[in-house]
Amino acid sequence: MSQIVDFVDVSTVGLQSSPVAEALAGLRANEARYFKNKYDHVFTVDPASEARETVDWVHGILKDERDIVISARPLEATSFVVDGIRMAYVFYESGLSINVMYGLEDGKKRAVGFKLSEGMDVPEELASRFKFARQKSKLAGTIRGSFFVIKAEH
């Protein structure tokens, strides 16, 4: 069942099993605010068990592009199209958020982004491969992020 992510009254619903649930909820709300402000899109999430297609698509891109397998358990996921871009998000129990930005037209931007919730360690499978830049968020505290460009068709 889909849940609208509220960025005014931030809730940990769906993320309670995470050791950094509050920070992860803030990170999720930060994404919801961005899409509402930029595209007037209402950001909703589903339990990962109900969004297997999205989780599998994201995991397939990670495996095919960089041979990355995420060890953390996915809690929630979402997928939607805005402005000719397919967006997919997976939120993990560890506090990790992975998003895929996939331009639907040839030549459009395609990338995978990683965001780490405040208070979590860099996942072992990403630590040696990526450097993480810091950004401040009123909703999520300090977010560390990194990305890579998608080369193949998915």
mmCIF file of C-alpha atoms in Angstrom:
data_model
loop_
_atom_site.group_PDB
_atom_site.id
_atom_site.type_symbol
_atom_site.label_atom_id
_atom_site.label_comp_id
_atom_site.label_asym_id
_atom_site.label_seq_id
_atom_site.Cartn_x
_atom_site.Cartn_y
_atom_site.Cartn_z
ATOM 1 C CA MET A 1 0.000 0.000 0.000
ATOM 2 C CA SER A 2 1.460 3.346 -1.062
ATOM 3 C CA GLN A 3 2.267 5.962 1.540
ATOM 4 C CA ILE A 4 2.587 9.675 0.770
ATOM 5 C CA VAL A 5 5.814 11.037 2.240
ATOM 6 C CA ASP A 6 5.047 14.111 4.344
ATOM 7 C CA PHE A 7 7.913 16.605 4.444
ATOM 8 C CA VAL A 8 6.203 18.913 6.936
ATOM 9 C CA ASP A 9 5.498 16.343 9.670
ATOM 10 C CA VAL A 10 8.333 13.854 9.116
ATOM 11 C CA SER A 11 7.420 10.292 10.072
ATOM 12 C CA THR A 12 9.481 7.127 10.483
ATOM 13 C CA VAL A 13 6.562 4.917 9.354
ATOM 14 C CA GLY A 14 8.000 2.081 7.277
ATOM 15 C CA LEU A 15 11.546 2.760 8.466
ATOM 16 C CA GLN A 16 11.269 1.876 12.162
ATOM 17 C CA SER A 17 13.641 -1.099 11.948
ATOM 18 C CA SER A 18 16.523 1.127 10.828
ATOM 19 C CA PRO A 19 19.074 2.051 13.512
ATOM 20 C CA VAL A 20 19.046 5.565 11.978
ATOM 21 C CA ALA A 21 15.273 5.710 11.355
ATOM 22 C CA GLU A 22 14.920 9.421 12.216
ATOM 23 C CA ALA A 23 17.736 10.460 9.860
ATOM 24 C CA LEU A 24 16.499 8.132 7.099
ATOM 25 C CA ALA A 25 12.988 9.558 7.461
ATOM 26 C CA GLY A 26 14.483 13.039 7.128
ATOM 27 C CA LEU A 27 16.388 11.992 4.015
ATOM 28 C CA ARG A 28 13.202 10.519 2.510
ATOM 29 C CA ALA A 29 11.278 13.719 3.375
ATOM 30 C CA ASN A 30 14.062 15.805 1.803
ATOM 31 C CA GLU A 31 13.526 13.931 -1.486
ATOM 32 C CA ALA A 32 9.747 14.388 -1.222
ATOM 33 C CA ARG A 33 10.152 18.146 -0.730
ATOM 34 C CA TYR A 34 12.495 18.405 -3.730
ATOM 35 C CA PHE A 35 10.060 16.654 -6.095
ATOM 36 C CA LYS A 36 7.072 18.627 -4.804
ATOM 37 C CA ASN A 37 8.870 21.961 -5.216
ATOM 38 C CA LYS A 38 10.552 21.221 -8.566
ATOM 39 C CA TYR A 39 7.908 19.109 -10.357
ATOM 40 C CA ASP A 40 4.747 19.395 -8.198
ATOM 41 C CA HIS A 41 5.042 15.604 -7.805
ATOM 42 C CA VAL A 42 3.654 13.873 -4.704
ATOM 43 C CA PHE A 43 6.372 11.453 -3.526
ATOM 44 C CA THR A 44 4.946 8.113 -2.443
ATOM 45 C CA VAL A 45 6.698 4.928 -1.310
ATOM 46 C CA ASP A 46 5.707 1.283 -1.097
ATOM 47 C CA PRO A 47 7.105 -1.469 1.115
ATOM 48 C CA ALA A 48 10.019 -3.051 -0.761
ATOM 49 C CA SER A 49 8.162 -6.389 -0.764
ATOM 50 C CA GLU A 50 5.418 -4.747 -2.858
ATOM 51 C CA ALA A 51 7.866 -2.902 -5.136
ATOM 52 C CA ARG A 52 10.042 -5.862 -6.220
ATOM 53 C CA GLU A 53 10.170 -4.688 -9.837
ATOM 54 C CA THR A 54 11.688 -1.335 -8.811
ATOM 55 C CA VAL A 55 14.123 -2.898 -6.335
ATOM 56 C CA ASP A 56 15.186 -5.490 -8.926
ATOM 57 C CA TRP A 57 15.672 -2.801 -11.602
ATOM 58 C CA VAL A 58 17.898 -0.714 -9.303
ATOM 59 C CA HIS A 59 19.858 -3.772 -8.128
ATOM 60 C CA GLY A 60 20.257 -4.933 -11.748
ATOM 61 C CA ILE A 61 21.767 -1.586 -12.759
ATOM 62 C CA LEU A 62 24.183 -1.684 -9.799
ATOM 63 C CA LYS A 63 25.260 -5.243 -10.656
ATOM 64 C CA ASP A 64 25.564 -4.691 -14.424
ATOM 65 C CA GLU A 65 27.273 -1.291 -14.295
ATOM 66 C CA ARG A 66 29.647 -1.673 -11.329
ATOM 67 C CA ASP A 67 29.288 -5.231 -10.002
ATOM 68 C CA ILE A 68 27.813 -3.844 -6.756
ATOM 69 C CA VAL A 69 25.553 -5.939 -4.534
ATOM 70 C CA ILE A 70 23.978 -4.076 -1.609
ATOM 71 C CA SER A 71 23.962 -6.164 1.557
ATOM 72 C CA ALA A 72 21.419 -4.064 3.490
ATOM 73 C CA ARG A 73 17.743 -4.997 3.462
ATOM 74 C CA PRO A 74 15.522 -2.747 1.314
ATOM 75 C CA LEU A 75 12.623 -1.287 3.314
ATOM 76 C CA GLU A 76 10.810 0.919 0.805
ATOM 77 C CA ALA A 77 10.922 1.780 -2.872
ATOM 78 C CA THR A 78 9.261 4.006 -5.440
ATOM 79 C CA SER A 79 9.393 4.590 -9.167
ATOM 80 C CA PHE A 80 7.808 7.369 -11.234
ATOM 81 C CA VAL A 81 8.345 9.482 -14.330
ATOM 82 C CA VAL A 82 8.746 13.273 -14.215
ATOM 83 C CA ASP A 83 9.804 15.553 -17.065
ATOM 84 C CA GLY A 84 10.900 12.644 -19.282
ATOM 85 C CA ILE A 85 13.010 11.053 -16.531
ATOM 86 C CA ARG A 86 12.303 7.721 -14.868
ATOM 87 C CA MET A 87 13.183 8.060 -11.196
ATOM 88 C CA ALA A 88 13.548 5.114 -8.836
ATOM 89 C CA TYR A 89 14.408 5.153 -5.138
ATOM 90 C CA VAL A 90 15.214 2.362 -2.709
ATOM 91 C CA PHE A 91 15.532 3.115 1.021
ATOM 92 C CA TYR A 92 17.514 0.553 3.044
ATOM 93 C CA GLU A 93 17.470 -0.509 6.681
ATOM 94 C CA SER A 94 21.113 0.615 7.068
ATOM 95 C CA GLY A 95 20.153 4.237 6.292
ATOM 96 C CA LEU A 96 21.308 4.096 2.669
ATOM 97 C CA SER A 97 19.185 5.609 -0.087
ATOM 98 C CA ILE A 98 19.864 4.763 -3.729
ATOM 99 C CA ASN A 99 18.220 6.609 -6.578
ATOM 100 C CA VAL A 100 18.329 6.048 -10.299
ATOM 101 C CA MET A 101 17.746 8.969 -12.656
ATOM 102 C CA TYR A 102 17.163 7.518 -16.123
ATOM 103 C CA GLY A 103 16.396 9.876 -19.022
ATOM 104 C CA LEU A 104 13.912 8.141 -21.294
ATOM 105 C CA GLU A 105 15.237 9.716 -24.503
ATOM 106 C CA ASP A 106 18.615 8.743 -25.940
ATOM 107 C CA GLY A 107 21.335 11.168 -24.877
ATOM 108 C CA LYS A 108 19.545 12.267 -21.705
ATOM 109 C CA LYS A 109 21.219 12.045 -18.305
ATOM 110 C CA ARG A 110 21.332 8.664 -16.612
ATOM 111 C CA ALA A 111 22.951 8.172 -13.227
ATOM 112 C CA VAL A 112 22.830 6.317 -9.931
ATOM 113 C CA GLY A 113 23.010 8.341 -6.726
ATOM 114 C CA PHE A 114 23.888 7.165 -3.235
ATOM 115 C CA LYS A 115 22.908 9.074 -0.097
ATOM 116 C CA LEU A 116 23.940 8.110 3.421
ATOM 117 C CA SER A 117 21.772 9.044 6.395
ATOM 118 C CA GLU A 118 23.434 10.923 9.226
ATOM 119 C CA GLY A 119 24.863 8.466 11.754
ATOM 120 C CA MET A 120 25.491 5.547 9.409
ATOM 121 C CA ASP A 121 28.840 4.220 8.238
ATOM 122 C CA VAL A 122 29.696 4.029 4.551
ATOM 123 C CA PRO A 123 28.596 0.557 3.405
ATOM 124 C CA GLU A 124 31.521 -1.790 2.841
ATOM 125 C CA GLU A 125 30.469 -2.438 -0.765
ATOM 126 C CA LEU A 126 30.744 1.313 -1.553
ATOM 127 C CA ALA A 127 33.596 2.453 0.720
ATOM 128 C CA SER A 128 36.535 1.685 -1.562
ATOM 129 C CA ARG A 129 34.773 2.760 -4.783
ATOM 130 C CA PHE A 130 33.286 6.184 -4.045
ATOM 131 C CA LYS A 131 34.111 9.416 -2.278
ATOM 132 C CA PHE A 132 31.159 11.010 -0.517
ATOM 133 C CA ALA A 133 30.525 14.759 -0.466
ATOM 134 C CA ARG A 134 28.602 16.341 2.411
ATOM 135 C CA GLN A 135 25.529 18.528 2.150
ATOM 136 C CA LYS A 136 23.335 20.042 4.848
ATOM 137 C CA SER A 137 19.585 19.512 4.969
ATOM 138 C CA LYS A 138 17.066 20.998 7.384
ATOM 139 C CA LEU A 139 15.122 17.736 7.243
ATOM 140 C CA ALA A 140 17.983 15.217 7.207
ATOM 141 C CA GLY A 141 20.946 16.889 8.946
ATOM 142 C CA THR A 142 24.190 16.107 7.147
ATOM 143 C CA ILE A 143 23.761 13.923 4.080
ATOM 144 C CA ARG A 144 26.752 12.303 2.413
ATOM 145 C CA GLY A 145 26.310 11.570 -1.266
ATOM 146 C CA SER A 146 28.004 10.181 -4.345
ATOM 147 C CA PHE A 147 26.996 9.006 -7.821
ATOM 148 C CA PHE A 148 28.065 7.376 -11.052
ATOM 149 C CA VAL A 149 26.916 7.771 -14.658
ATOM 150 C CA ILE A 150 25.023 4.861 -16.236
ATOM 151 C CA LYS A 151 26.674 3.734 -19.477
ATOM 152 C CA ALA A 152 24.422 0.899 -20.770
ATOM 153 C CA GLU A 153 20.720 0.622 -21.632
ATOM 154 C CA HIS A 154 18.489 -0.626 -18.828
#
